[in-house]
Amino acid sequence: MRVGIAEDSAVLRDGLAALVERRGHTVVAAVADGAALEREVALLHAAGELPDVVVVDIRMPPTFTDEGLRTVLALRETHPDLGVLLFSQYVETRYAGRLLAGSSRGVGYLLKDRVADVGDFLDALARIADGQTVLDPEVVSQLMGASHGDDGVARLTAREREVLDLMAQGRSNGAIADLLVLSYGAVEKNVASIFTKLDLPQDSADHRRVLAVLRYLGADSAE
């Protein structure tokens, strides 16, 4: 993978770069703020070398509030296929909802304190670069708490909510079956029931899966 990094902590930035390169990937940019990352990505795009995924902290200079989220929104507007991983200590529901509402393909949001395994982190990067959605369960929980109205979610059974929660984390049907100790067919039936209860249009399974996750997170009504 070709990876870009925006992290204001020099120690963490260098550590992430070393980790990524030690596993055989290439760091094409490692900068301290969002504006610098936008400039680097523009230069790389002009050279035909757009990163596969960028790792972005949320609170960076100059105000240390939501610079990273606004950077990611700007990058996705210009480069819709660019994989983005928000990697932060904080859950910012407002802009995260906007990011997911735009398109959740190739989007990740992980909390620094909850990533305990290097392999899991690199696996998340690969999944995001491949167009999957990877969300920390705590992020899912807080985004749900920020949602107003259920939009059909209240009709789901407890098992269907478990399945949808794991879908929101970017899990495949096979992974959900393993985690919930269900057969693959049982998971497929739960997913089909979720689509029906949420009144999602008949479309490709992947598209309806994204719509279901957005409904669950309340992202389609976020600012």
mmCIF file of C-alpha atoms in Angstrom:
data_model
loop_
_atom_site.group_PDB
_atom_site.id
_atom_site.type_symbol
_atom_site.label_atom_id
_atom_site.label_comp_id
_atom_site.label_asym_id
_atom_site.label_seq_id
_atom_site.Cartn_x
_atom_site.Cartn_y
_atom_site.Cartn_z
ATOM 1 C CA MET A 1 0.000 0.000 0.000
ATOM 2 C CA ARG A 2 0.915 3.647 -0.465
ATOM 3 C CA VAL A 3 0.130 5.455 2.791
ATOM 4 C CA GLY A 4 -0.051 9.115 3.786
ATOM 5 C CA ILE A 5 0.067 10.219 7.442
ATOM 6 C CA ALA A 6 -1.029 13.454 9.139
ATOM 7 C CA GLU A 7 -0.186 13.466 12.865
ATOM 8 C CA ASP A 8 1.073 16.446 14.884
ATOM 9 C CA SER A 9 2.946 14.297 17.419
ATOM 10 C CA ALA A 10 6.399 13.759 15.908
ATOM 11 C CA VAL A 11 6.983 10.602 17.949
ATOM 12 C CA LEU A 12 3.687 8.997 16.909
ATOM 13 C CA ARG A 13 4.057 10.145 13.297
ATOM 14 C CA ASP A 14 7.525 8.629 12.975
ATOM 15 C CA GLY A 15 6.378 5.502 14.783
ATOM 16 C CA LEU A 16 3.445 4.993 12.411
ATOM 17 C CA ALA A 17 5.690 5.556 9.403
ATOM 18 C CA ALA A 18 8.246 3.036 10.668
ATOM 19 C CA LEU A 19 5.519 0.503 11.423
ATOM 20 C CA VAL A 20 3.969 0.789 7.972
ATOM 21 C CA GLU A 21 7.296 0.573 6.160
ATOM 22 C CA ARG A 22 8.515 -2.329 8.296
ATOM 23 C CA ARG A 23 5.563 -4.336 6.972
ATOM 24 C CA GLY A 24 6.558 -3.667 3.358
ATOM 25 C CA HIS A 25 4.350 -0.686 2.541
ATOM 26 C CA THR A 26 5.403 2.782 1.356
ATOM 27 C CA VAL A 27 4.856 6.032 3.252
ATOM 28 C CA VAL A 28 4.425 8.714 0.586
ATOM 29 C CA ALA A 29 3.754 11.602 3.002
ATOM 30 C CA ALA A 30 4.225 12.124 6.744
ATOM 31 C CA VAL A 31 3.212 15.612 7.867
ATOM 32 C CA ALA A 32 2.129 17.462 11.008
ATOM 33 C CA ASP A 33 -1.186 19.020 9.965
ATOM 34 C CA GLY A 34 -4.131 18.709 7.617
ATOM 35 C CA ALA A 35 -3.213 21.567 5.296
ATOM 36 C CA ALA A 36 0.183 19.993 4.639
ATOM 37 C CA LEU A 37 -1.468 16.644 3.874
ATOM 38 C CA GLU A 38 -3.840 18.269 1.382
ATOM 39 C CA ARG A 39 -0.870 19.866 -0.385
ATOM 40 C CA GLU A 40 1.065 16.581 -0.469
ATOM 41 C CA VAL A 41 -1.920 14.631 -1.791
ATOM 42 C CA ALA A 42 -2.474 17.238 -4.524
ATOM 43 C CA LEU A 43 1.174 16.929 -5.608
ATOM 44 C CA LEU A 44 1.036 13.133 -5.544
ATOM 45 C CA HIS A 45 -2.196 13.123 -7.542
ATOM 46 C CA ALA A 46 -0.640 15.418 -10.155
ATOM 47 C CA ALA A 47 2.246 12.950 -10.442
ATOM 48 C CA GLY A 48 -0.156 10.022 -10.795
ATOM 49 C CA GLU A 49 0.850 8.628 -7.399
ATOM 50 C CA LEU A 50 -2.227 9.106 -5.223
ATOM 51 C CA PRO A 51 -1.983 7.208 -1.894
ATOM 52 C CA ASP A 52 -4.167 4.157 -1.342
ATOM 53 C CA VAL A 53 -5.068 5.351 2.144
ATOM 54 C CA VAL A 54 -4.277 8.231 4.493
ATOM 55 C CA VAL A 55 -4.118 8.069 8.294
ATOM 56 C CA VAL A 56 -5.270 11.323 9.870
ATOM 57 C CA ASP A 57 -5.433 12.540 13.463
ATOM 58 C CA ILE A 58 -8.456 14.688 14.283
ATOM 59 C CA ARG A 59 -7.105 17.401 16.592
ATOM 60 C CA MET A 60 -4.121 19.055 14.933
ATOM 61 C CA PRO A 61 -2.726 22.567 14.497
ATOM 62 C CA PRO A 62 -3.698 25.335 14.414
ATOM 63 C CA THR A 63 -6.749 25.053 16.713
ATOM 64 C CA PHE A 64 -6.500 21.406 17.830
ATOM 65 C CA THR A 65 -10.251 20.863 17.415
ATOM 66 C CA ASP A 66 -11.473 19.176 14.214
ATOM 67 C CA GLU A 67 -8.824 19.947 11.596
ATOM 68 C CA GLY A 68 -8.329 16.300 10.698
ATOM 69 C CA LEU A 69 -11.995 15.649 10.041
ATOM 70 C CA ARG A 70 -12.307 18.719 7.857
ATOM 71 C CA THR A 71 -9.167 17.666 5.982
ATOM 72 C CA VAL A 72 -10.610 14.226 5.325
ATOM 73 C CA LEU A 73 -13.908 15.714 4.102
ATOM 74 C CA ALA A 74 -11.994 17.970 1.703
ATOM 75 C CA LEU A 75 -9.826 15.103 0.440
ATOM 76 C CA ARG A 76 -12.812 12.839 -0.163
ATOM 77 C CA GLU A 77 -14.600 15.598 -2.072
ATOM 78 C CA THR A 78 -11.630 15.900 -4.424
ATOM 79 C CA HIS A 79 -10.609 12.223 -4.421
ATOM 80 C CA PRO A 80 -13.729 10.095 -3.696
ATOM 81 C CA ASP A 81 -11.820 6.812 -3.984
ATOM 82 C CA LEU A 82 -9.074 7.763 -1.530
ATOM 83 C CA GLY A 83 -9.146 5.516 1.537
ATOM 84 C CA VAL A 84 -9.188 7.489 4.798
ATOM 85 C CA LEU A 85 -8.580 6.353 8.373
ATOM 86 C CA LEU A 86 -9.336 8.729 11.211
ATOM 87 C CA PHE A 87 -7.010 7.698 14.026
ATOM 88 C CA SER A 88 -7.707 9.658 17.178
ATOM 89 C CA GLN A 89 -8.299 9.633 20.913
ATOM 90 C CA TYR A 90 -11.659 11.305 20.420
ATOM 91 C CA VAL A 91 -15.039 10.621 18.815
ATOM 92 C CA GLU A 92 -16.355 13.668 16.956
ATOM 93 C CA THR A 93 -19.905 12.803 15.945
ATOM 94 C CA ARG A 94 -20.887 15.806 13.829
ATOM 95 C CA TYR A 95 -18.252 15.665 11.092
ATOM 96 C CA ALA A 96 -17.944 11.887 11.322
ATOM 97 C CA GLY A 97 -21.639 11.659 10.455
ATOM 98 C CA ARG A 98 -21.079 13.909 7.441
ATOM 99 C CA LEU A 99 -18.147 11.785 6.316
ATOM 100 C CA LEU A 100 -20.161 8.564 6.476
ATOM 101 C CA ALA A 101 -23.208 10.175 4.893
ATOM 102 C CA GLY A 102 -21.144 11.106 1.836
ATOM 103 C CA SER A 103 -19.912 7.552 1.241
ATOM 104 C CA SER A 104 -18.770 4.996 3.760
ATOM 105 C CA ARG A 105 -16.692 3.030 1.247
ATOM 106 C CA GLY A 106 -13.018 3.170 2.153
ATOM 107 C CA VAL A 107 -13.634 4.962 5.453
ATOM 108 C CA GLY A 108 -12.277 4.004 8.877
ATOM 109 C CA TYR A 109 -12.401 5.503 12.362
ATOM 110 C CA LEU A 110 -10.291 3.892 15.080
ATOM 111 C CA LEU A 111 -9.456 5.096 18.580
ATOM 112 C CA LYS A 112 -5.752 5.155 19.430
ATOM 113 C CA ASP A 113 -6.169 3.826 22.954
ATOM 114 C CA ARG A 114 -8.186 0.827 21.751
ATOM 115 C CA VAL A 115 -5.801 -0.498 19.088
ATOM 116 C CA ALA A 116 -3.817 -3.128 20.945
ATOM 117 C CA ASP A 117 -2.465 -5.182 18.052
ATOM 118 C CA VAL A 118 -0.234 -4.008 15.189
ATOM 119 C CA GLY A 119 -1.647 -6.679 12.907
ATOM 120 C CA ASP A 120 -5.199 -5.467 13.494
ATOM 121 C CA PHE A 121 -4.180 -1.903 12.644
ATOM 122 C CA LEU A 122 -2.495 -2.913 9.394
ATOM 123 C CA ASP A 123 -5.411 -5.186 8.532
ATOM 124 C CA ALA A 124 -7.752 -2.218 9.015
ATOM 125 C CA LEU A 125 -5.598 -0.129 6.661
ATOM 126 C CA ALA A 126 -5.720 -2.850 4.015
ATOM 127 C CA ARG A 127 -9.497 -3.216 4.329
ATOM 128 C CA ILE A 128 -10.003 0.543 4.011
ATOM 129 C CA ALA A 129 -7.703 0.702 0.970
ATOM 130 C CA ASP A 130 -9.854 -2.097 -0.494
ATOM 131 C CA GLY A 131 -13.002 0.017 -0.084
ATOM 132 C CA GLN A 132 -14.358 -1.454 3.137
ATOM 133 C CA THR A 133 -15.662 0.406 6.185
ATOM 134 C CA VAL A 134 -13.867 -0.084 9.510
ATOM 135 C CA LEU A 135 -15.333 1.510 12.647
ATOM 136 C CA ASP A 136 -14.358 1.049 16.274
ATOM 137 C CA PRO A 137 -17.365 -0.236 18.291
ATOM 138 C CA GLU A 138 -17.085 2.789 20.594
ATOM 139 C CA VAL A 139 -17.374 5.087 17.582
ATOM 140 C CA VAL A 140 -20.477 3.205 16.479
ATOM 141 C CA SER A 141 -21.969 3.533 19.963
ATOM 142 C CA GLN A 142 -21.393 7.277 20.183
ATOM 143 C CA LEU A 143 -22.642 7.938 16.673
ATOM 144 C CA MET A 144 -25.786 6.006 17.552
ATOM 145 C CA GLY A 145 -26.190 8.130 20.675
ATOM 146 C CA ALA A 146 -25.995 11.275 18.546
ATOM 147 C CA SER A 147 -28.715 10.053 16.211
ATOM 148 C CA HIS A 148 -32.204 11.562 16.376
ATOM 149 C CA GLY A 149 -35.007 9.128 15.575
ATOM 150 C CA ASP A 150 -34.734 5.448 14.724
ATOM 151 C CA ASP A 151 -35.802 5.442 11.025
ATOM 152 C CA GLY A 152 -36.986 1.845 11.410
ATOM 153 C CA VAL A 153 -34.169 0.624 13.646
ATOM 154 C CA ALA A 154 -36.635 0.177 16.528
ATOM 155 C CA ARG A 155 -38.338 -2.594 14.535
ATOM 156 C CA LEU A 156 -35.208 -4.742 14.570
ATOM 157 C CA THR A 157 -34.865 -7.703 16.918
ATOM 158 C CA ALA A 158 -31.999 -7.889 19.391
ATOM 159 C CA ARG A 159 -30.177 -10.360 17.115
ATOM 160 C CA GLU A 160 -30.684 -8.165 14.051
ATOM 161 C CA ARG A 161 -29.251 -5.188 15.961
ATOM 162 C CA GLU A 162 -26.212 -7.309 16.863
ATOM 163 C CA VAL A 163 -25.748 -8.193 13.198
ATOM 164 C CA LEU A 164 -26.188 -4.579 12.094
ATOM 165 C CA ASP A 165 -23.774 -3.366 14.756
ATOM 166 C CA LEU A 166 -21.109 -5.696 13.334
ATOM 167 C CA MET A 167 -21.982 -4.612 9.789
ATOM 168 C CA ALA A 168 -21.329 -1.033 10.943
ATOM 169 C CA GLN A 169 -17.873 -2.150 12.063
ATOM 170 C CA GLY A 170 -17.193 -3.362 8.518
ATOM 171 C CA ARG A 171 -17.519 -7.084 9.223
ATOM 172 C CA SER A 172 -18.379 -9.487 6.410
ATOM 173 C CA ASN A 173 -21.197 -12.012 6.759
ATOM 174 C CA GLY A 174 -18.642 -14.743 7.342
ATOM 175 C CA ALA A 175 -16.954 -12.789 10.121
ATOM 176 C CA ILE A 176 -20.328 -12.006 11.715
ATOM 177 C CA ALA A 177 -21.204 -15.707 11.668
ATOM 178 C CA ASP A 178 -17.962 -16.546 13.462
ATOM 179 C CA LEU A 179 -18.333 -13.792 16.067
ATOM 180 C CA LEU A 180 -21.976 -14.581 16.893
ATOM 181 C CA VAL A 181 -21.551 -18.366 16.512
ATOM 182 C CA LEU A 182 -24.217 -18.555 13.816
ATOM 183 C CA SER A 183 -24.394 -20.335 10.506
ATOM 184 C CA TYR A 184 -23.647 -18.286 7.397
ATOM 185 C CA GLY A 185 -27.233 -18.853 6.245
ATOM 186 C CA ALA A 186 -28.613 -17.500 9.528
ATOM 187 C CA VAL A 187 -26.586 -14.316 9.113
ATOM 188 C CA GLU A 188 -27.849 -13.923 5.540
ATOM 189 C CA LYS A 189 -31.438 -14.246 6.774
ATOM 190 C CA ASN A 190 -30.864 -11.620 9.462
ATOM 191 C CA VAL A 191 -29.305 -9.261 6.912
ATOM 192 C CA ALA A 192 -32.239 -9.751 4.530
ATOM 193 C CA SER A 193 -34.676 -9.058 7.377
ATOM 194 C CA ILE A 194 -32.758 -5.881 8.282
ATOM 195 C CA PHE A 195 -33.052 -4.627 4.693
ATOM 196 C CA THR A 196 -36.795 -5.315 4.721
ATOM 197 C CA LYS A 197 -37.499 -3.684 8.087
ATOM 198 C CA LEU A 198 -35.500 -0.588 7.158
ATOM 199 C CA ASP A 199 -37.459 -0.319 3.871
ATOM 200 C CA LEU A 200 -34.290 -0.216 1.811
ATOM 201 C CA PRO A 201 -34.649 -0.246 -1.985
ATOM 202 C CA GLN A 202 -33.926 -3.355 -4.001
ATOM 203 C CA ASP A 203 -30.386 -2.744 -5.221
ATOM 204 C CA SER A 204 -27.022 -4.427 -5.051
ATOM 205 C CA ALA A 205 -26.345 -6.068 -1.679
ATOM 206 C CA ASP A 206 -23.280 -3.888 -1.145
ATOM 207 C CA HIS A 207 -25.241 -0.678 -1.687
ATOM 208 C CA ARG A 208 -28.049 -1.728 0.650
ATOM 209 C CA ARG A 209 -25.479 -2.750 3.234
ATOM 210 C CA VAL A 210 -24.025 0.775 3.233
ATOM 211 C CA LEU A 211 -27.526 2.302 3.431
ATOM 212 C CA ALA A 212 -28.382 0.071 6.387
ATOM 213 C CA VAL A 213 -25.250 1.123 8.252
ATOM 214 C CA LEU A 214 -25.945 4.809 7.555
ATOM 215 C CA ARG A 215 -29.514 4.413 8.820
ATOM 216 C CA TYR A 216 -28.214 2.690 11.936
ATOM 217 C CA LEU A 217 -25.683 5.410 12.649
ATOM 218 C CA GLY A 218 -28.115 8.193 11.915
ATOM 219 C CA ALA A 219 -25.545 9.613 9.520
ATOM 220 C CA ASP A 220 -28.088 10.471 6.831
ATOM 221 C CA SER A 221 -29.623 13.036 9.181
ATOM 222 C CA ALA A 222 -26.350 14.446 10.544
ATOM 223 C CA GLU A 223 -25.307 17.990 9.734
#
